[in-house]
Amino acid sequence: MAILPILEAPDPRLRTISSPVEAIDDDLQRLIDDMFETMYGAPGIGLAAIQVGVPKRVLVIDLQEPESDEEGAPAVKKPLVFINPEILETSEDLSVYNEGCLSVPDQYAEVERPATIRASWMDREGRIHEEQLEGLLATCLQHEMDHLQGVLFVDHLSRLKRDMLLKKLSKARKAA
Ligand code: NI
């Protein structure tokens, strides 16, 4: 496994529309392993393949906190893989979450999205899933699926807020 470099805004590659996965082969399994290692290393709770420069419709998510619990026991990992995900239904009620993104490091903003979604996807064994999702998983999947369309969470903000946030990002990058 390998930690891959994460593309950061305003890298134009993040605007790519990713292509469906055609085959679940060894290359894809390796990519998924590398994506998990990259996400856990960052650390983050979700990563789309395009964020490591691969324009394929593959996402990894793990909502477990990366830190160990109070007793010092290591956090249990709950890795989820979404291949060719689709959103079939969205609820009318919305939920707001203070979102961040590994491609927009250290910047956060509240984004409103449907609170509940029905989604389908394939896992890394090729099994098809169709489930109703809610809470942070629903939010996270929608955020990651945006990446497959070349959309970043900042695109959901007003132009003023987005410009402010991207300016802060470039300032932080210059200072580093
Ligand atoms: Ni993101």
Tab-separated table of C-alpha atoms and ligand atoms in Angstrom:
chain	number	residue	atom	x	y	z
A	1	MET	CA	0.000	0.000	0.000
A	2	ALA	CA	1.061	3.567	-0.520
A	3	ILE	CA	0.066	7.017	0.601
A	4	LEU	CA	-0.755	8.971	-2.548
A	5	PRO	CA	-0.446	12.749	-2.965
A	6	ILE	CA	-3.829	14.481	-2.575
A	7	LEU	CA	-4.757	17.119	-5.164
A	8	GLU	CA	-5.732	20.453	-3.648
A	9	ALA	CA	-7.941	23.273	-4.911
A	10	PRO	CA	-7.651	25.019	-7.308
A	11	ASP	CA	-6.028	22.074	-9.151
A	12	PRO	CA	-8.066	21.794	-12.384
A	13	ARG	CA	-7.942	17.972	-12.247
A	14	LEU	CA	-10.430	18.174	-9.354
A	15	ARG	CA	-12.952	19.456	-11.937
A	16	THR	CA	-12.769	16.230	-13.974
A	17	ILE	CA	-15.928	14.169	-14.388
A	18	SER	CA	-14.906	10.653	-13.385
A	19	SER	CA	-15.705	7.601	-15.535
A	20	PRO	CA	-17.564	4.493	-14.379
A	21	VAL	CA	-15.469	1.539	-13.252
A	22	GLU	CA	-15.663	-1.217	-15.873
A	23	ALA	CA	-13.879	-4.046	-14.081
A	24	ILE	CA	-13.029	-4.919	-10.497
A	25	ASP	CA	-9.481	-6.080	-11.076
A	26	ASP	CA	-6.181	-6.106	-9.182
A	27	ASP	CA	-5.398	-2.521	-10.220
A	28	LEU	CA	-8.698	-1.360	-8.727
A	29	GLN	CA	-8.100	-3.312	-5.494
A	30	ARG	CA	-4.670	-1.713	-5.206
A	31	LEU	CA	-6.144	1.739	-5.835
A	32	ILE	CA	-8.759	1.149	-3.098
A	33	ASP	CA	-6.081	0.004	-0.619
A	34	ASP	CA	-3.978	3.052	-1.437
A	35	MET	CA	-6.998	5.338	-1.069
A	36	PHE	CA	-7.732	3.960	2.408
A	37	GLU	CA	-4.124	4.362	3.473
A	38	THR	CA	-4.088	7.915	2.107
A	39	MET	CA	-7.393	8.791	3.821
A	40	TYR	CA	-6.404	7.301	7.195
A	41	GLY	CA	-3.014	9.008	6.970
A	42	ALA	CA	-4.465	12.441	6.256
A	43	PRO	CA	-6.639	11.803	8.403
A	44	GLY	CA	-10.057	12.114	6.803
A	45	ILE	CA	-13.405	10.313	6.705
A	46	GLY	CA	-13.885	10.158	2.938
A	47	LEU	CA	-11.871	10.242	-0.276
A	48	ALA	CA	-12.762	10.105	-3.964
A	49	ALA	CA	-10.332	8.609	-6.507
A	50	ILE	CA	-10.066	11.901	-8.402
A	51	GLN	CA	-8.582	13.464	-5.247
A	52	VAL	CA	-5.549	11.253	-5.856
A	53	GLY	CA	-5.669	12.013	-9.580
A	54	VAL	CA	-7.575	8.924	-10.760
A	55	PRO	CA	-10.757	9.838	-12.684
A	56	LYS	CA	-12.759	6.735	-11.739
A	57	ARG	CA	-16.065	6.510	-9.893
A	58	VAL	CA	-14.621	5.059	-6.693
A	59	LEU	CA	-15.009	6.394	-3.149
A	60	VAL	CA	-13.808	5.243	0.231
A	61	ILE	CA	-15.449	6.295	3.489
A	62	ASP	CA	-14.769	5.456	7.136
A	63	LEU	CA	-16.713	7.489	9.670
A	64	GLN	CA	-14.911	6.024	12.684
A	65	GLU	CA	-12.894	8.570	14.624
A	66	PRO	CA	-9.206	8.051	13.798
A	67	GLU	CA	-8.193	8.551	17.444
A	68	SER	CA	-8.339	5.789	20.012
A	69	ASP	CA	-11.078	5.881	22.690
A	70	GLU	CA	-10.610	6.971	26.345
A	71	GLU	CA	-9.297	3.567	27.377
A	72	GLY	CA	-6.604	3.909	24.736
A	73	ALA	CA	-7.941	1.034	22.672
A	74	PRO	CA	-7.377	1.666	18.976
A	75	ALA	CA	-10.456	2.796	17.060
A	76	VAL	CA	-12.227	0.040	15.167
A	77	LYS	CA	-12.063	0.718	11.443
A	78	LYS	CA	-15.244	0.497	9.441
A	79	PRO	CA	-14.084	0.875	5.836
A	80	LEU	CA	-16.773	1.349	3.193
A	81	VAL	CA	-16.146	1.240	-0.568
A	82	PHE	CA	-18.535	2.755	-3.101
A	83	ILE	CA	-17.999	1.864	-6.765
A	84	ASN	CA	-20.205	3.545	-9.401
A	85	PRO	CA	-22.543	4.996	-6.757
A	86	GLU	CA	-25.915	6.446	-7.760
A	87	ILE	CA	-28.389	8.495	-5.775
A	88	LEU	CA	-31.893	7.142	-6.441
A	89	GLU	CA	-33.939	9.347	-4.107
A	90	THR	CA	-33.370	12.327	-1.861
A	91	SER	CA	-35.506	13.517	1.042
A	92	GLU	CA	-37.045	16.957	1.031
A	93	ASP	CA	-35.832	17.645	4.529
A	94	LEU	CA	-32.310	18.954	4.646
A	95	SER	CA	-29.537	18.700	7.181
A	96	VAL	CA	-26.639	21.060	7.722
A	97	TYR	CA	-23.141	19.847	8.394
A	98	ASN	CA	-19.895	21.740	8.875
A	99	GLU	CA	-18.008	20.166	5.980
A	100	GLY	CA	-14.342	19.979	5.225
A	101	CYS	CA	-12.378	18.316	2.437
A	102	LEU	CA	-8.861	16.929	2.112
A	103	SER	CA	-8.603	18.884	-1.171
A	104	VAL	CA	-9.481	22.135	0.621
A	105	PRO	CA	-7.323	21.560	3.707
A	106	ASP	CA	-8.266	23.118	7.061
A	107	GLN	CA	-11.225	25.048	5.650
A	108	TYR	CA	-14.745	24.322	6.884
A	109	ALA	CA	-18.197	25.632	6.043
A	110	GLU	CA	-21.791	24.662	6.649
A	111	VAL	CA	-23.411	22.931	3.684
A	112	GLU	CA	-27.077	22.006	3.412
A	113	ARG	CA	-27.947	18.691	1.756
A	114	PRO	CA	-30.863	16.233	1.733
A	115	ALA	CA	-30.942	14.541	5.143
A	116	THR	CA	-31.820	11.096	3.798
A	117	ILE	CA	-30.932	9.472	0.480
A	118	ARG	CA	-31.532	6.148	-1.193
A	119	ALA	CA	-28.354	5.092	-2.960
A	120	SER	CA	-27.007	2.140	-4.884
A	121	TRP	CA	-23.391	1.143	-5.363
A	122	MET	CA	-21.056	-1.796	-5.803
A	123	ASP	CA	-18.584	-2.860	-3.123
A	124	ARG	CA	-15.043	-4.095	-3.793
A	125	GLU	CA	-16.281	-7.691	-4.056
A	126	GLY	CA	-18.654	-6.611	-6.822
A	127	ARG	CA	-21.803	-6.968	-4.718
A	128	ILE	CA	-24.591	-4.508	-5.475
A	129	HIS	CA	-26.077	-2.568	-2.560
A	130	GLU	CA	-29.184	-0.437	-2.400
A	131	GLU	CA	-29.820	1.266	0.923
A	132	GLN	CA	-31.462	4.194	2.607
A	133	LEU	CA	-28.769	6.302	4.279
A	134	GLU	CA	-29.057	9.102	6.792
A	135	GLY	CA	-26.951	11.171	9.154
A	136	LEU	CA	-23.261	11.718	8.555
A	137	LEU	CA	-23.019	8.809	6.093
A	138	ALA	CA	-25.676	10.396	3.844
A	139	THR	CA	-23.863	13.738	4.009
A	140	CYS	CA	-20.437	12.221	3.421
A	141	LEU	CA	-21.576	10.106	0.468
A	142	GLN	CA	-23.165	13.150	-1.190
A	143	HIS	CA	-19.968	15.163	-0.633
A	144	GLU	CA	-17.805	12.387	-2.112
A	145	MET	CA	-20.181	11.829	-5.028
A	146	ASP	CA	-19.896	15.539	-5.849
A	147	HIS	CA	-16.177	14.909	-6.457
A	148	LEU	CA	-17.107	12.429	-9.213
A	149	GLN	CA	-18.810	15.324	-11.012
A	150	GLY	CA	-15.915	17.713	-10.412
A	151	VAL	CA	-17.802	19.550	-7.667
A	152	LEU	CA	-16.270	20.674	-4.369
A	153	PHE	CA	-18.194	21.513	-1.189
A	154	VAL	CA	-17.218	25.164	-1.604
A	155	ASP	CA	-19.329	25.223	-4.793
A	156	HIS	CA	-22.405	24.956	-2.562
A	157	LEU	CA	-21.528	28.246	-0.827
A	158	SER	CA	-22.303	31.785	-1.926
A	159	ARG	CA	-19.643	33.283	-4.189
A	160	LEU	CA	-18.578	35.627	-1.385
A	161	LYS	CA	-18.114	32.811	1.129
A	162	ARG	CA	-16.371	30.615	-1.434
A	163	ASP	CA	-13.913	33.316	-2.461
A	164	MET	CA	-13.163	34.082	1.187
A	165	LEU	CA	-12.486	30.451	1.955
A	166	LEU	CA	-10.278	29.900	-1.097
A	167	LYS	CA	-8.366	33.082	-0.298
A	168	LYS	CA	-7.748	31.802	3.235
A	169	LEU	CA	-6.545	28.527	1.734
A	170	SER	CA	-4.019	30.188	-0.585
A	171	LYS	CA	-2.825	32.441	2.265
A	172	ALA	CA	-2.323	29.426	4.532
A	173	ARG	CA	-0.442	27.670	1.745
A	174	LYS	CA	1.882	30.658	1.228
A	175	ALA	CA	2.554	30.858	4.972
A	176	ALA	CA	3.451	27.163	5.149
B	1	NI	NI	-13.932	16.242	-0.360
